[in-house]
Amino acid sequence: MANRKGVFIGAYVPNELKESLRRRAAAEHRTLSQEITRILVEAVHGKGLPAGSVDRRGNAIIPRRRVADPQPRRRAEDLPFIPSENTKK
């Protein structure tokens, strides 16, 4: 028997759901178990970065734009907003 890391979680699901998951796993070149694990990780921890990406930001880093460019967030070279004559005041 294979030496597996983790625990077994059993669940009864409709056959069409299993087949749908199996097809999706095959399309992504994963096993059914890997696909189910990926879905559970995303559900619990949120969607991560795409494969191969590296998050270089620290946990306490605030994106620079939010600090340096407060509301309203417009660029200096943008044209100012001019309401049309049809807009209600």
Short mmCIF file of N, CA and C in Angstrom, two decimals:
data_model
loop_
_atom_site.label_atom_id
_atom_site.label_comp_id
_atom_site.label_asym_id
_atom_site.label_seq_id
_atom_site.Cartn_x
_atom_site.Cartn_y
_atom_site.Cartn_z
N MET A 1 0.83 -1.18 0.00
CA MET A 1 0.00 0.00 0.00
C MET A 1 0.88 1.25 0.00
N ALA A 2 0.41 2.30 -0.66
CA ALA A 2 1.19 3.53 -0.79
C ALA A 2 1.27 4.26 0.55
N ASN A 3 2.41 4.90 0.77
CA ASN A 3 2.59 5.70 1.97
C ASN A 3 2.03 7.09 1.68
N ARG A 4 0.86 7.39 2.19
CA ARG A 4 0.19 8.66 1.89
C ARG A 4 0.31 9.61 3.07
N LYS A 5 0.43 10.88 2.75
CA LYS A 5 0.46 11.91 3.78
C LYS A 5 -0.91 12.56 3.82
N GLY A 6 -1.56 12.52 4.93
CA GLY A 6 -2.88 13.10 5.06
C GLY A 6 -3.85 12.08 5.62
N VAL A 7 -5.11 12.43 5.60
CA VAL A 7 -6.16 11.56 6.11
C VAL A 7 -7.19 11.30 5.02
N PHE A 8 -7.88 10.20 5.13
CA PHE A 8 -8.92 9.85 4.17
C PHE A 8 -10.23 10.49 4.61
N ILE A 9 -10.89 11.17 3.70
CA ILE A 9 -12.22 11.73 3.95
C ILE A 9 -13.16 11.06 2.97
N GLY A 10 -14.13 10.34 3.49
CA GLY A 10 -15.08 9.66 2.61
C GLY A 10 -16.34 10.50 2.47
N ALA A 11 -16.90 10.49 1.29
CA ALA A 11 -18.14 11.24 1.05
C ALA A 11 -18.90 10.56 -0.08
N TYR A 12 -20.21 10.52 0.07
CA TYR A 12 -21.06 10.02 -1.00
C TYR A 12 -21.49 11.21 -1.86
N VAL A 13 -21.20 11.13 -3.15
CA VAL A 13 -21.58 12.18 -4.09
C VAL A 13 -22.29 11.52 -5.27
N PRO A 14 -23.14 12.27 -5.96
CA PRO A 14 -23.79 11.70 -7.15
C PRO A 14 -22.75 11.30 -8.19
N ASN A 15 -23.03 10.25 -8.92
CA ASN A 15 -22.10 9.74 -9.92
C ASN A 15 -21.75 10.79 -10.96
N GLU A 16 -22.73 11.61 -11.37
CA GLU A 16 -22.43 12.64 -12.39
C GLU A 16 -21.46 13.69 -11.86
N LEU A 17 -21.49 13.97 -10.54
CA LEU A 17 -20.52 14.90 -9.96
C LEU A 17 -19.13 14.28 -9.98
N LYS A 18 -19.03 13.02 -9.64
CA LYS A 18 -17.74 12.34 -9.66
C LYS A 18 -17.16 12.32 -11.07
N GLU A 19 -18.00 12.02 -12.05
CA GLU A 19 -17.52 11.99 -13.44
C GLU A 19 -17.11 13.37 -13.91
N SER A 20 -17.85 14.39 -13.50
CA SER A 20 -17.50 15.76 -13.86
C SER A 20 -16.15 16.15 -13.26
N LEU A 21 -15.95 15.80 -11.99
CA LEU A 21 -14.66 16.07 -11.34
C LEU A 21 -13.54 15.28 -12.00
N ARG A 22 -13.81 14.03 -12.36
CA ARG A 22 -12.80 13.20 -13.01
C ARG A 22 -12.37 13.79 -14.35
N ARG A 23 -13.36 14.27 -15.14
CA ARG A 23 -13.04 14.89 -16.43
C ARG A 23 -12.23 16.18 -16.25
N ARG A 24 -12.63 16.98 -15.25
CA ARG A 24 -11.91 18.22 -14.98
C ARG A 24 -10.48 17.93 -14.54
N ALA A 25 -10.31 16.92 -13.70
CA ALA A 25 -8.97 16.54 -13.25
C ALA A 25 -8.12 16.06 -14.43
N ALA A 26 -8.71 15.27 -15.30
CA ALA A 26 -7.97 14.77 -16.47
C ALA A 26 -7.56 15.93 -17.39
N ALA A 27 -8.45 16.91 -17.54
CA ALA A 27 -8.13 18.06 -18.39
C ALA A 27 -6.97 18.87 -17.82
N GLU A 28 -6.83 18.87 -16.51
CA GLU A 28 -5.74 19.61 -15.85
C GLU A 28 -4.53 18.72 -15.56
N HIS A 29 -4.55 17.48 -16.05
CA HIS A 29 -3.46 16.52 -15.85
C HIS A 29 -3.22 16.24 -14.36
N ARG A 30 -4.32 16.08 -13.64
CA ARG A 30 -4.24 15.75 -12.22
C ARG A 30 -5.01 14.47 -11.97
N THR A 31 -4.77 13.88 -10.80
CA THR A 31 -5.60 12.75 -10.39
C THR A 31 -6.87 13.31 -9.76
N LEU A 32 -7.87 12.47 -9.63
CA LEU A 32 -9.12 12.89 -8.99
C LEU A 32 -8.85 13.37 -7.57
N SER A 33 -8.00 12.67 -6.86
CA SER A 33 -7.66 13.05 -5.49
C SER A 33 -6.98 14.43 -5.45
N GLN A 34 -6.08 14.69 -6.38
CA GLN A 34 -5.40 15.99 -6.43
C GLN A 34 -6.39 17.11 -6.73
N GLU A 35 -7.33 16.85 -7.63
CA GLU A 35 -8.32 17.87 -7.98
C GLU A 35 -9.24 18.18 -6.80
N ILE A 36 -9.68 17.17 -6.09
CA ILE A 36 -10.54 17.37 -4.93
C ILE A 36 -9.76 18.12 -3.85
N THR A 37 -8.50 17.77 -3.64
CA THR A 37 -7.67 18.47 -2.66
C THR A 37 -7.52 19.94 -3.04
N ARG A 38 -7.28 20.23 -4.32
CA ARG A 38 -7.14 21.61 -4.78
C ARG A 38 -8.41 22.41 -4.52
N ILE A 39 -9.56 21.81 -4.81
CA ILE A 39 -10.85 22.48 -4.60
C ILE A 39 -11.07 22.76 -3.12
N LEU A 40 -10.75 21.79 -2.27
CA LEU A 40 -10.91 21.98 -0.82
C LEU A 40 -9.97 23.06 -0.29
N VAL A 41 -8.73 23.09 -0.76
CA VAL A 41 -7.78 24.11 -0.32
C VAL A 41 -8.28 25.50 -0.71
N GLU A 42 -8.76 25.66 -1.95
CA GLU A 42 -9.29 26.95 -2.39
C GLU A 42 -10.51 27.35 -1.57
N ALA A 43 -11.36 26.39 -1.23
CA ALA A 43 -12.56 26.69 -0.46
C ALA A 43 -12.22 27.15 0.95
N VAL A 44 -11.20 26.55 1.54
CA VAL A 44 -10.85 26.87 2.92
C VAL A 44 -9.94 28.09 3.00
N HIS A 45 -8.93 28.16 2.14
CA HIS A 45 -7.91 29.19 2.24
C HIS A 45 -8.07 30.32 1.22
N GLY A 46 -9.01 30.21 0.31
CA GLY A 46 -9.17 31.22 -0.73
C GLY A 46 -8.33 30.88 -1.95
N LYS A 47 -8.64 31.54 -3.03
CA LYS A 47 -7.94 31.27 -4.27
C LYS A 47 -6.52 31.80 -4.19
N GLY A 48 -5.59 30.97 -4.58
CA GLY A 48 -4.19 31.35 -4.52
C GLY A 48 -3.72 31.97 -5.82
N LEU A 49 -2.44 32.13 -5.93
CA LEU A 49 -1.85 32.65 -7.15
C LEU A 49 -1.82 31.57 -8.22
N PRO A 50 -1.77 31.96 -9.49
CA PRO A 50 -1.64 30.95 -10.55
C PRO A 50 -0.37 30.13 -10.37
N ALA A 51 -0.37 28.95 -10.94
CA ALA A 51 0.79 28.05 -10.82
C ALA A 51 2.03 28.73 -11.36
N GLY A 52 3.12 28.62 -10.63
CA GLY A 52 4.38 29.21 -11.06
C GLY A 52 4.58 30.64 -10.60
N SER A 53 3.57 31.27 -10.03
CA SER A 53 3.70 32.65 -9.55
C SER A 53 4.27 32.66 -8.14
N VAL A 54 4.97 33.73 -7.83
CA VAL A 54 5.55 33.88 -6.50
C VAL A 54 5.04 35.19 -5.92
N ASP A 55 4.48 35.14 -4.71
CA ASP A 55 4.03 36.34 -4.04
C ASP A 55 5.20 36.90 -3.25
N ARG A 56 5.72 38.03 -3.68
CA ARG A 56 6.89 38.61 -3.04
C ARG A 56 6.53 39.61 -1.95
N ARG A 57 5.24 39.88 -1.77
CA ARG A 57 4.82 40.82 -0.74
C ARG A 57 4.79 40.14 0.62
N GLY A 58 5.08 40.89 1.64
CA GLY A 58 4.97 40.38 2.99
C GLY A 58 3.50 40.41 3.43
N ASN A 59 3.22 39.84 4.57
CA ASN A 59 1.84 39.79 5.04
C ASN A 59 1.29 41.15 5.45
N ALA A 60 2.17 42.06 5.92
CA ALA A 60 1.70 43.34 6.42
C ALA A 60 1.83 44.47 5.40
N ILE A 61 2.15 44.14 4.17
CA ILE A 61 2.36 45.16 3.14
C ILE A 61 1.01 45.64 2.59
N ILE A 62 0.82 46.95 2.57
CA ILE A 62 -0.37 47.55 1.95
C ILE A 62 0.02 47.95 0.54
N PRO A 63 -0.81 47.67 -0.46
CA PRO A 63 -0.46 48.08 -1.83
C PRO A 63 -0.16 49.57 -1.90
N ARG A 64 0.90 49.93 -2.61
CA ARG A 64 1.36 51.32 -2.64
C ARG A 64 0.31 52.28 -3.17
N ARG A 65 -0.45 51.87 -4.16
CA ARG A 65 -1.41 52.79 -4.78
C ARG A 65 -2.42 53.31 -3.78
N ARG A 66 -2.84 52.49 -2.85
CA ARG A 66 -3.87 52.90 -1.90
C ARG A 66 -3.35 53.98 -0.95
N VAL A 67 -2.05 53.98 -0.67
CA VAL A 67 -1.48 54.97 0.23
C VAL A 67 -1.12 56.25 -0.53
N ALA A 68 -0.51 56.09 -1.69
CA ALA A 68 0.00 57.23 -2.44
C ALA A 68 -1.07 57.92 -3.29
N ASP A 69 -2.16 57.25 -3.57
CA ASP A 69 -3.17 57.80 -4.48
C ASP A 69 -4.55 57.69 -3.82
N PRO A 70 -4.83 58.55 -2.83
CA PRO A 70 -6.11 58.42 -2.13
C PRO A 70 -7.30 58.77 -3.01
N GLN A 71 -8.50 58.54 -2.52
CA GLN A 71 -9.73 58.81 -3.27
C GLN A 71 -9.82 60.29 -3.62
N PRO A 72 -10.38 60.72 -4.70
CA PRO A 72 -10.72 59.89 -5.85
C PRO A 72 -9.45 59.51 -6.60
N ARG A 73 -9.37 58.28 -7.02
CA ARG A 73 -8.17 57.78 -7.67
C ARG A 73 -8.18 58.13 -9.17
N ARG A 74 -7.61 59.26 -9.47
CA ARG A 74 -7.51 59.69 -10.87
C ARG A 74 -6.06 60.04 -11.15
N ARG A 75 -5.65 59.85 -12.37
CA ARG A 75 -4.29 60.19 -12.77
C ARG A 75 -4.24 61.66 -13.17
N ALA A 76 -3.11 62.27 -13.00
CA ALA A 76 -2.95 63.70 -13.30
C ALA A 76 -3.25 64.00 -14.77
N GLU A 77 -2.89 63.08 -15.65
CA GLU A 77 -3.07 63.35 -17.09
C GLU A 77 -4.49 63.03 -17.59
N ASP A 78 -5.34 62.46 -16.73
CA ASP A 78 -6.71 62.17 -17.13
C ASP A 78 -7.50 63.46 -17.32
N LEU A 79 -8.44 63.44 -18.23
CA LEU A 79 -9.32 64.58 -18.41
C LEU A 79 -10.30 64.63 -17.24
N PRO A 80 -10.67 65.81 -16.81
CA PRO A 80 -11.63 65.89 -15.71
C PRO A 80 -13.01 65.38 -16.15
N PHE A 81 -13.80 64.96 -15.19
CA PHE A 81 -15.14 64.48 -15.49
C PHE A 81 -16.04 65.66 -15.77
N ILE A 82 -16.70 65.64 -16.92
CA ILE A 82 -17.66 66.67 -17.27
C ILE A 82 -18.99 65.99 -17.49
N PRO A 83 -19.96 66.26 -16.60
CA PRO A 83 -21.28 65.59 -16.75
C PRO A 83 -21.96 66.02 -18.03
N SER A 84 -22.66 65.09 -18.66
CA SER A 84 -23.39 65.44 -19.87
C SER A 84 -24.63 66.23 -19.48
N GLU A 85 -25.24 66.85 -20.47
CA GLU A 85 -26.43 67.66 -20.21
C GLU A 85 -27.63 66.79 -19.81
N ASN A 86 -27.60 65.51 -20.15
CA ASN A 86 -28.71 64.62 -19.85
C ASN A 86 -28.66 64.06 -18.44
N THR A 87 -27.55 64.20 -17.76
CA THR A 87 -27.46 63.66 -16.42
C THR A 87 -28.23 64.50 -15.42
N LYS A 88 -28.88 63.81 -14.51
CA LYS A 88 -29.68 64.52 -13.49
C LYS A 88 -28.76 65.08 -12.43
N LYS A 89 -29.12 66.22 -11.90
CA LYS A 89 -28.30 66.86 -10.87
C LYS A 89 -28.93 66.71 -9.52
#
